[in-house]
Backbone as numpy.savetxt, mean C-alpha at the origin, in Angstrom:
# Nx Ny Nz CAx CAy CAz Cx Cy Cz
15.10 0.06 -10.23 14.31 1.34 -9.63 14.85 2.92 -10.02
14.97 3.33 -10.84 16.45 4.61 -10.94 17.20 4.51 -10.82
17.99 2.69 -11.10 19.36 2.45 -11.18 19.60 1.96 -9.79
19.07 1.90 -8.93 19.11 1.04 -7.39 18.59 -0.23 -7.44
19.73 -0.99 -7.40 18.63 -1.90 -6.61 18.26 -2.43 -5.18
16.63 -2.36 -5.22 16.33 -2.69 -4.15 15.92 -4.17 -3.75
15.60 -4.34 -2.18 15.75 -5.75 -2.01 14.02 -6.11 -1.50
14.09 -7.33 -0.92 12.69 -7.37 -0.54 12.75 -8.89 -0.22
11.36 -9.18 0.62 11.17 -10.81 0.23 9.97 -11.37 0.12
10.20 -12.58 -0.71 9.77 -12.91 -1.16 8.96 -15.28 -0.85
8.44 -14.85 -1.18 7.66 -16.64 -0.39 6.71 -17.39 -1.78
7.09 -18.29 -1.88 6.41 -18.99 -2.75 5.99 -20.65 -2.28
5.05 -21.20 -2.25 4.02 -22.15 -2.39 4.85 -23.28 -2.99
4.78 -24.33 -2.63 5.97 -26.32 -3.28 5.26 -25.56 -5.08
5.74 -26.27 -5.87 5.67 -26.75 -6.77 6.35 -25.43 -7.75
5.80 -25.63 -8.85 6.68 -24.94 -10.00 6.25 -23.46 -10.56
4.67 -23.62 -10.18 3.71 -22.97 -10.50 3.65 -22.89 -12.62
3.40 -22.27 -12.45 2.82 -20.47 -11.99 1.83 -19.98 -11.05
2.14 -19.48 -10.08 1.14 -19.50 -9.02 0.73 -17.58 -9.21
-0.63 -17.85 -8.73 -0.88 -15.64 -8.27 -0.16 -15.56 -7.19
0.03 -14.01 -7.46 0.42 -13.15 -6.29 0.02 -12.63 -5.69
0.56 -11.95 -4.50 0.18 -10.88 -4.16 1.19 -10.31 -3.24
1.34 -9.39 -4.50 2.84 -7.72 -3.94 1.98 -6.91 -2.85
2.95 -7.12 -1.70 2.44 -6.02 -0.33 3.20 -5.24 -0.37
2.60 -3.91 0.39 3.88 -2.22 0.03 3.63 -2.17 1.45
4.25 -2.11 2.29 4.84 -2.41 3.33 4.44 -0.54 3.91
4.11 -0.30 5.37 4.02 1.08 6.05 5.34 1.71 5.27
5.18 2.92 6.76 6.29 4.43 6.92 7.58 3.67 7.76
7.06 2.46 8.09 8.11 1.74 8.75 9.24 1.70 8.08
10.65 2.09 8.73 11.60 2.22 8.18 12.80 0.80 8.54
12.45 -0.08 8.90 12.50 -1.49 8.84 11.32 -2.08 8.96
10.75 -2.66 7.62 9.75 -3.00 7.37 9.87 -4.62 7.72
10.83 -5.22 7.35 11.39 -6.75 7.99 10.81 -7.62 7.18
10.29 -8.89 7.76 9.55 -10.16 6.12 8.48 -10.70 6.46
7.79 -10.50 7.50 6.39 -10.67 7.84 6.33 -11.94 7.53
7.01 -12.71 8.32 6.73 -14.38 7.69 5.40 -14.75 8.59
4.83 -13.90 8.95 3.09 -14.67 9.37 2.16 -14.48 7.49
3.08 -14.00 7.87 2.03 -12.72 5.74 2.58 -14.20 5.08
3.79 -14.69 5.26 4.39 -15.38 4.03 3.31 -16.55 3.66
3.42 -17.37 4.94 2.68 -18.18 5.35 1.31 -18.29 5.14
0.49 -17.29 5.15 -1.18 -17.06 5.03 -1.14 -16.75 4.13
-0.12 -16.20 2.97 -0.27 -16.36 1.29 -0.02 -17.38 1.00
1.05 -18.04 1.33 1.34 -19.22 0.84 0.60 -20.58 0.95
0.19 -20.70 1.58 -0.90 -21.49 2.49 -2.43 -21.59 1.42
-1.99 -20.80 0.96 -3.63 -20.71 0.16 -3.29 -20.45 -1.55
-1.25 -21.05 -1.66 -1.62 -20.77 -2.68 -0.70 -20.36 -4.13
-0.38 -18.70 -3.00 0.25 -17.73 -3.17 1.53 -17.29 -3.39
1.91 -16.61 -4.24 3.72 -16.02 -4.69 2.73 -14.83 -3.03
3.77 -14.63 -2.35 3.43 -13.35 -1.26 5.35 -12.48 -1.41
5.22 -11.25 -1.83 6.33 -10.56 -2.43 6.00 -9.49 -1.86
6.66 -8.74 -0.44 7.57 -7.71 -0.15 7.97 -6.89 -0.38
8.16 -6.07 -1.23 9.36 -5.08 -1.41 9.68 -3.88 -0.85
10.61 -3.51 -0.31 11.26 -2.75 0.71 11.56 -1.27 -0.46
10.83 -0.50 -0.31 10.62 0.45 -1.10 11.97 1.94 -0.69
12.91 2.16 -1.53 14.21 3.00 -1.24 14.52 3.28 0.65
15.04 3.38 0.93 15.38 4.24 2.15 14.52 3.02 3.07
14.05 2.13 2.84 13.23 1.17 4.17 14.22 0.27 4.16
14.52 -0.60 5.17 14.98 -1.91 5.07 16.31 -1.74 4.81
16.04 -2.74 3.75 17.28 -3.19 3.19 17.72 -2.80 1.75
16.74 -1.83 1.54 17.05 -1.12 0.29 17.69 0.57 0.73
18.45 0.74 -0.27 19.60 2.37 -0.26 17.84 3.23 -0.45
18.65 3.99 -0.38 18.25 5.09 0.12 17.63 5.80 0.91
16.77 7.33 1.12 16.95 8.22 2.22 15.45 8.16 2.33
15.16 8.05 3.96 14.08 6.95 4.29 12.91 8.58 4.44
11.62 8.01 3.66 10.86 9.28 3.76 10.27 9.85 4.62
10.15 9.23 6.17 9.75 10.31 6.92 10.91 11.37 7.23
11.73 10.40 7.15 12.73 12.05 7.45 13.29 13.10 6.30
12.66 12.31 5.08 12.72 13.40 3.99 11.13 14.92 4.45
10.60 13.99 4.47 8.93 15.14 5.30 9.76 15.78 6.31
10.28 15.20 7.24 10.44 16.18 8.48 11.83 17.44 7.91
12.49 17.88 7.08 13.31 18.27 6.86 12.67 18.78 6.47
11.90 18.42 5.62 11.51 19.51 4.57 10.23 20.75 5.38
9.84 19.96 6.68 8.39 20.86 7.23 9.67 22.08 7.57
10.71 21.25 8.42 11.27 22.14 9.33 11.93 23.09 8.46
12.35 23.22 7.00 12.64 24.08 6.77 11.38 25.70 5.98
10.28 24.75 5.54 9.30 25.02 4.65 8.31 25.75 6.13
7.78 26.33 5.79 6.58 27.16 6.90 5.26 26.73 5.44
4.95 26.60 4.95 3.97 27.11 3.80 3.64 25.60 3.62
2.41 25.70 4.52 1.55 24.48 4.80 1.45 23.42 3.42
0.86 24.24 3.11 0.49 23.44 1.27 1.71 22.99 1.06
2.91 23.83 0.81 4.19 23.50 0.15 4.09 21.75 0.57
4.44 21.91 1.85 5.07 20.96 3.12 3.77 19.79 2.38
2.46 19.92 2.31 1.41 19.10 1.74 1.87 18.09 0.76
2.12 19.28 -0.62 1.83 18.93 -1.40 3.79 17.97 -1.76
4.61 18.30 -0.58 6.35 17.80 -1.24 5.84 16.52 -0.21
5.16 16.19 0.66 4.49 15.00 0.80 4.02 14.13 -0.66
3.25 15.14 -1.21 2.73 14.02 -2.30 4.00 13.59 -3.28
5.11 14.53 -3.42 5.89 14.63 -4.09 6.31 13.29 -4.32
7.06 12.83 -2.51 7.76 11.77 -2.35 6.65 10.61 -2.17
5.89 10.26 -2.30 5.07 9.44 -2.62 4.51 8.91 -3.49
4.77 10.20 -4.80 4.96 9.71 -6.20 5.99 8.69 -6.14
7.49 9.27 -6.10 8.53 8.85 -6.09 8.69 7.38 -5.90
8.58 7.57 -4.59 8.48 5.72 -3.69 7.29 4.80 -5.02
6.25 5.36 -5.29 5.37 4.45 -6.05 6.14 4.31 -7.24
6.93 4.65 -7.91 8.24 4.32 -8.85 9.32 3.04 -8.23
9.35 2.61 -7.14 9.47 1.66 -6.64 8.92 0.62 -6.46
6.89 0.85 -6.68 6.38 -0.31 -6.30 5.68 -0.49 -8.15
6.75 -0.11 -8.55 5.90 -0.58 -10.48 7.39 -0.91 -10.59
8.35 -0.55 -9.99 9.84 -1.75 -10.26 10.01 -2.80 -9.58
8.75 -2.87 -8.86 8.51 -4.15 -7.66 8.00 -5.48 -8.65
6.79 -4.43 -9.25 5.80 -5.35 -9.67 6.42 -6.28 -11.03
7.34 -5.34 -12.03 7.71 -5.30 -13.06 9.09 -6.50 -12.71
9.12 -6.83 -12.08 10.33 -8.15 -11.77 9.89 -8.98 -10.62
8.23 -8.84 -10.61 7.78 -10.09 -9.81 7.22 -10.63 -11.36
6.05 -9.59 -12.27 6.06 -10.56 -12.94 6.90 -11.35 -14.28
8.18 -11.29 -14.54 9.10 -11.78 -14.98 9.63 -12.90 -14.51
9.14 -13.15 -13.17 10.07 -14.67 -12.08 8.91 -16.02 -13.10
9.70 -17.06 -13.44 9.21 -18.35 -13.85 7.71 -18.89 -13.01
8.04 -18.64 -11.64 7.23 -19.19 -11.30 5.68 -18.65 -10.42
5.48 -16.89 -11.11 4.12 -16.48 -11.26 3.58 -16.11 -12.79
1.89 -16.03 -11.79 1.01 -16.22 -13.50 1.18 -14.15 -13.63
1.93 -13.85 -14.17 1.37 -12.45 -14.49 0.80 -12.16 -14.97
-0.55 -12.90 -15.01 -1.94 -12.28 -15.38 -2.64 -12.82 -14.38
-2.00 -12.92 -13.37 -2.95 -12.96 -12.29 -1.67 -12.86 -10.61
-2.26 -11.18 -10.56 -1.10 -10.42 -9.57 -2.60 -9.37 -8.93
-2.20 -9.39 -7.52 -2.88 -8.45 -6.95 -1.51 -7.80 -6.35
-2.76 -6.30 -6.14 -1.95 -5.99 -5.65 -2.50 -5.19 -4.03
-2.06 -5.40 -2.84 -2.33 -4.96 -1.27 -1.34 -4.02 -1.26
-1.66 -3.60 0.44 -0.78 -2.53 1.79 -1.66 -1.91 2.47
-0.88 -1.80 3.58 -1.22 -0.84 4.53 -1.01 0.43 4.54
-1.54 1.13 5.30 -0.83 2.87 6.13 -0.17 3.33 4.58
0.90 4.12 4.52 1.29 3.95 3.45 1.88 3.44 2.47
1.34 2.52 2.85 1.81 1.13 1.71 0.47 1.10 1.10
-0.68 1.28 2.12 -2.56 1.35 1.64 -2.57 2.58 0.52
-1.88 3.76 0.74 -1.14 5.27 -0.53 -0.74 4.38 -1.65
0.75 4.10 -1.18 0.94 3.00 -2.39 0.16 2.09 -3.62
-0.98 1.13 -3.30 -2.17 0.65 -3.66 -2.66 1.45 -4.23
-2.85 2.68 -3.32 -4.24 3.78 -4.22 -3.67 4.03 -5.73
-2.22 4.51 -5.34 -1.84 5.56 -6.74 -1.03 4.99 -7.65
-0.64 2.79 -7.16 -0.69 2.37 -8.32 -1.45 1.99 -9.27
-2.80 1.75 -8.43 -4.49 1.36 -9.51 -4.49 2.17 -10.39
-4.22 3.37 -10.73 -4.59 4.72 -11.72 -3.84 4.01 -12.85
-2.47 3.30 -12.70 -1.56 2.63 -13.97 -2.03 1.91 -15.03
-1.17 1.65 -15.73 -1.54 0.11 -16.85 -1.19 -0.71 -16.97
-1.02 -1.73 -15.72 -0.03 -2.09 -15.00 -0.67 -4.06 -14.81
-2.01 -4.02 -15.50 -2.52 -5.86 -15.70 -2.35 -6.00 -14.19
-2.65 -5.02 -13.23 -2.80 -6.07 -12.02 -4.67 -6.29 -11.64
-5.00 -7.60 -11.00 -6.13 -7.52 -11.54 -7.07 -7.11 -10.42
-6.06 -6.71 -9.23 -7.46 -6.06 -8.09 -6.57 -5.39 -6.90
-7.03 -4.70 -6.07 -6.45 -3.91 -5.08 -7.29 -3.30 -3.80
-5.96 -3.93 -3.30 -7.15 -3.99 -1.55 -5.82 -3.10 -0.27
-6.02 -1.98 -1.02 -5.45 -1.07 0.36 -6.31 -1.00 1.74
-4.86 -1.30 2.86 -5.27 -1.23 4.13 -5.25 0.36 4.68
-6.41 0.94 5.17 -5.82 1.85 5.77 -5.32 2.94 5.10
-5.64 3.35 4.46 -4.63 4.14 2.99 -4.92 5.32 3.97
-3.51 6.07 4.28 -3.21 7.59 4.33 -4.17 7.87 5.90
-4.89 6.84 6.10 -5.80 7.21 7.62 -5.31 7.89 8.95
-3.43 8.39 8.94 -2.98 8.47 10.11 -2.74 10.56 9.61
-3.07 10.60 7.71 -2.08 11.61 7.58 -3.48 12.50 6.50
-4.96 11.62 7.07 -5.78 12.01 6.36 -6.07 14.16 6.86
-6.58 13.82 8.25 -7.06 15.28 8.69 -5.90 16.23 8.68
-3.92 15.61 8.33 -3.45 17.13 8.36 -3.48 17.23 6.31
-3.79 16.50 5.70 -3.78 16.63 4.41 -4.42 16.57 3.17
-4.71 17.88 3.20 -6.67 17.57 2.22 -6.03 17.29 0.94
-4.70 17.74 0.59 -4.38 17.73 -0.75 -4.11 16.24 -1.31
-3.67 15.51 -0.19 -3.20 14.25 -0.34 -4.86 13.32 -0.24
-5.76 13.88 0.24 -6.96 13.30 0.33 -7.35 13.08 -1.18
-7.28 14.50 -1.87 -7.48 15.14 -3.25 -6.98 13.79 -4.63
-5.36 14.09 -3.54 -5.00 12.77 -4.88 -5.29 11.29 -4.28
-5.53 11.14 -3.98 -5.83 9.57 -3.81 -7.10 9.71 -4.16
-8.09 10.16 -3.74 -9.99 10.68 -4.61 -9.22 10.19 -5.69
-8.74 11.09 -6.68 -7.94 10.98 -7.92 -7.96 9.40 -8.79
-6.92 9.76 -7.68 -6.75 8.06 -8.08 -7.60 6.66 -8.13
-8.30 6.39 -7.11 -9.95 5.74 -7.08 -10.59 5.83 -8.47
-10.45 7.42 -8.17 -11.91 7.55 -9.97 -11.36 6.69 -11.32
-9.78 6.51 -11.26 -8.62 6.29 -12.21 -8.84 4.80 -12.36
-8.86 4.18 -11.65 -8.64 3.07 -11.05 -9.20 1.64 -12.21
-7.72 1.34 -12.70 -7.84 0.15 -13.81 -8.40 -1.03 -13.52
-8.33 -1.42 -12.46 -8.73 -2.75 -11.31 -9.96 -2.25 -10.28
-10.77 -3.45 -10.29 -11.49 -3.02 -8.88 -10.76 -3.12 -7.66
-11.63 -2.77 -6.78 -10.35 -2.27 -5.17 -11.08 -2.10 -4.59
-10.70 -2.91 -3.32 -11.26 -2.93 -2.40 -10.61 -2.42 -0.68
-10.91 -1.06 -0.22 -10.92 -0.69 0.79 -10.90 -1.58 2.26
-10.38 -1.11 2.96 -10.28 -2.22 4.56 -9.31 -0.63 5.17
-10.69 -1.21 6.60 -10.38 -0.45 7.92 -11.27 -0.91 9.15
-10.44 -0.87 10.46 -10.87 -1.06 11.63 -11.76 -0.08 12.30
-12.84 -0.09 13.04 -13.71 0.60 13.68 -13.07 1.31 13.99
-12.19 1.19 15.17 -10.89 2.01 15.40 -9.83 2.55 15.15
-9.83 2.54 13.51 -8.20 2.86 13.31 -8.48 4.83 13.55
-6.95 5.42 13.12 -6.70 6.82 13.52 -8.16 7.78 12.99
-8.34 7.71 11.71 -9.45 8.42 11.05 -10.54 6.87 10.10
-11.39 7.46 9.63 -12.51 7.00 9.25 -12.68 7.64 7.69
-11.94 8.79 7.88 -12.34 9.70 6.44 -11.76 8.81 5.42
-10.86 7.58 5.06 -10.22 6.98 3.99 -11.81 6.29 3.04
-12.15 5.58 4.32 -13.53 4.71 3.76 -14.79 5.42 3.73
-15.01 6.43 4.80 -15.83 7.37 3.79 -15.99 8.38 2.65
-14.51 8.69 2.36 -14.69 9.24 1.24 -14.39 8.31 -0.10
-13.24 7.71 0.10 -12.84 6.96 -0.96 -13.86 6.08 -0.90
-14.23 5.14 -0.09 -15.53 4.39 -0.25 -16.53 4.70 -0.95
-17.44 5.39 -0.64 -17.92 6.96 -2.15 -18.01 6.45 -2.87
-16.91 6.82 -3.31 -16.14 7.06 -5.11 -16.61 5.28 -5.05
-16.42 4.72 -4.49 -15.95 3.13 -4.82 -17.31 2.92 -4.62
-18.25 3.48 -4.23 -19.70 2.33 -4.20 -19.95 3.09 -4.95
-20.02 4.50 -6.04 -20.43 5.48 -7.44 -20.05 4.41 -7.96
-18.75 4.19 -8.39 -17.97 3.16 -9.35 -19.06 1.72 -9.77
-18.75 0.97 -8.83 -19.61 -0.23 -8.34 -19.11 -1.43 -9.00
-20.04 -2.60 -9.16 -18.77 -4.04 -9.94 -18.38 -3.86 -8.38
-17.07 -4.53 -8.57 -16.79 -5.08 -7.24 -15.79 -4.24 -6.86
-15.97 -2.90 -6.99 -15.56 -2.54 -6.12 -16.12 -1.86 -4.34
-15.14 -1.74 -3.92 -16.17 -1.71 -2.41 -15.47 -1.60 -1.40
-16.04 -0.39 -0.28 -14.74 -0.96 0.72 -15.44 -0.96 2.35
-14.89 -1.21 3.29 -15.74 -1.33 4.39 -14.95 -1.44 5.58
-15.21 -0.57 6.43 -15.11 -0.99 8.00 -15.34 -1.79 8.82
-14.39 -2.84 9.26 -14.49 -3.84 9.78 -14.62 -3.52 11.58
-15.45 -4.22 12.33 -15.30 -4.24 13.61 -13.97 -3.63 14.51
-13.87 -3.26 15.99 -13.01 -3.01 16.53 -12.10 -4.20 15.91
-10.36 -3.71 16.15 -9.28 -4.64 16.07 -8.74 -4.41 17.29
-8.16 -5.55 17.97 -7.92 -4.85 19.37 -8.44 -4.54 20.30
-7.24 -3.71 20.94 -7.98 -3.12 21.77 -8.61 -1.23 22.01
-10.20 -1.36 21.68 -10.93 -0.07 21.15 -10.65 1.12 21.41
-9.88 1.04 22.38 -9.80 2.13 22.55 -8.26 3.22 21.81
-7.48 1.74 21.67 -6.10 2.42 20.69 -6.15 2.28 19.25
-5.66 3.60 18.74 -6.19 3.23 17.37 -4.80 2.81 16.45
-3.40 2.90 16.88 -2.54 1.90 16.76 -3.20 0.16 16.42
-3.60 -0.39 17.43 -4.36 -1.91 16.95 -4.98 -1.79 15.65
-6.38 -0.96 15.72 -7.25 -0.69 14.62 -6.45 -0.58 13.44
-5.39 0.31 13.40 -4.45 0.29 11.94 -4.18 -0.87 11.29
-3.10 -1.73 12.71 -2.77 -2.28 12.53 -3.81 -3.47 11.50
-4.84 -3.75 11.27 -5.21 -4.72 10.42 -5.48 -5.27 9.64
-4.39 -4.38 8.58 -3.83 -4.81 7.28 -2.40 -5.70 7.59
-1.93 -6.28 9.34 -1.28 -7.03 9.36 -1.33 -8.18 9.52
-3.13 -7.98 9.97 -2.87 -9.79 10.39 -2.90 -10.53 9.64
-2.89 -11.45 10.09 -3.25 -13.09 9.41 -3.62 -13.93 10.14
-4.69 -13.64 10.28 -6.01 -14.71 10.60 -7.13 -13.87 10.87
C-alpha cells in the first residue's frame, strides 16, 4: 500500500478451498493483536478470516492515526479544519484496506467472488467508506461505526451518510444499546431502510455492563 508492506493475520479453514472470506477492520487501537477467537469463529464456519493492520497499527509501519489527530488538533484551533483532517486520515487509511482486499483476492484458497468486509469502531468507519468503491465485495457489516466520534464530528457523519447512499452491496449495521452513541444506527440506519433490499441496521440489547459504554462498543469483537 503506497509502497509500504503492511502486515496482518490470516486464518484458513482446513482444506484447499477456495473459501469465502471475511476481511475484518480493527478499531483505533494501536496494537490490534491477532484476534484468535474471531479467527476460530469464522474458520469454524468455513470462512477465511483476515485482519490486516493498517499503517501505524500493530506490525504495520507508519504513523498512528490517533497521534496524527492529536498533533493536528494541538496546532489547529479551527474546529472544522480539524474535523476535515480527521476525515482525510480515514480516507488515507482506507487505501490500506483497498490494498489488503486486493491481496486477499489473489490468494489461491480464497473465493474472490465471495468476500465480506466487516469492522468495529474506526474499523466500522473503514468498512462504510469501502462500501462505496467498486471492489466486488458481496456485503458490508460495520459495527458501531464512528460511535465515539459521532457527537464531535458532524462532517464525518455527513461523509458516512454519503458513503451509505453510494454503497455497492448490501450493508448490515450493528450496535448494542449501551454503545457510546446510537446516532450511527439512527442516521445511517434510516438510509439503509430507505434503500431497502437486504440493507438493514439493528440495535441489539445491552452487551456486558449496561452502564459501561465501552462494553457496548465491544460487541463487534464478540465471538459467541
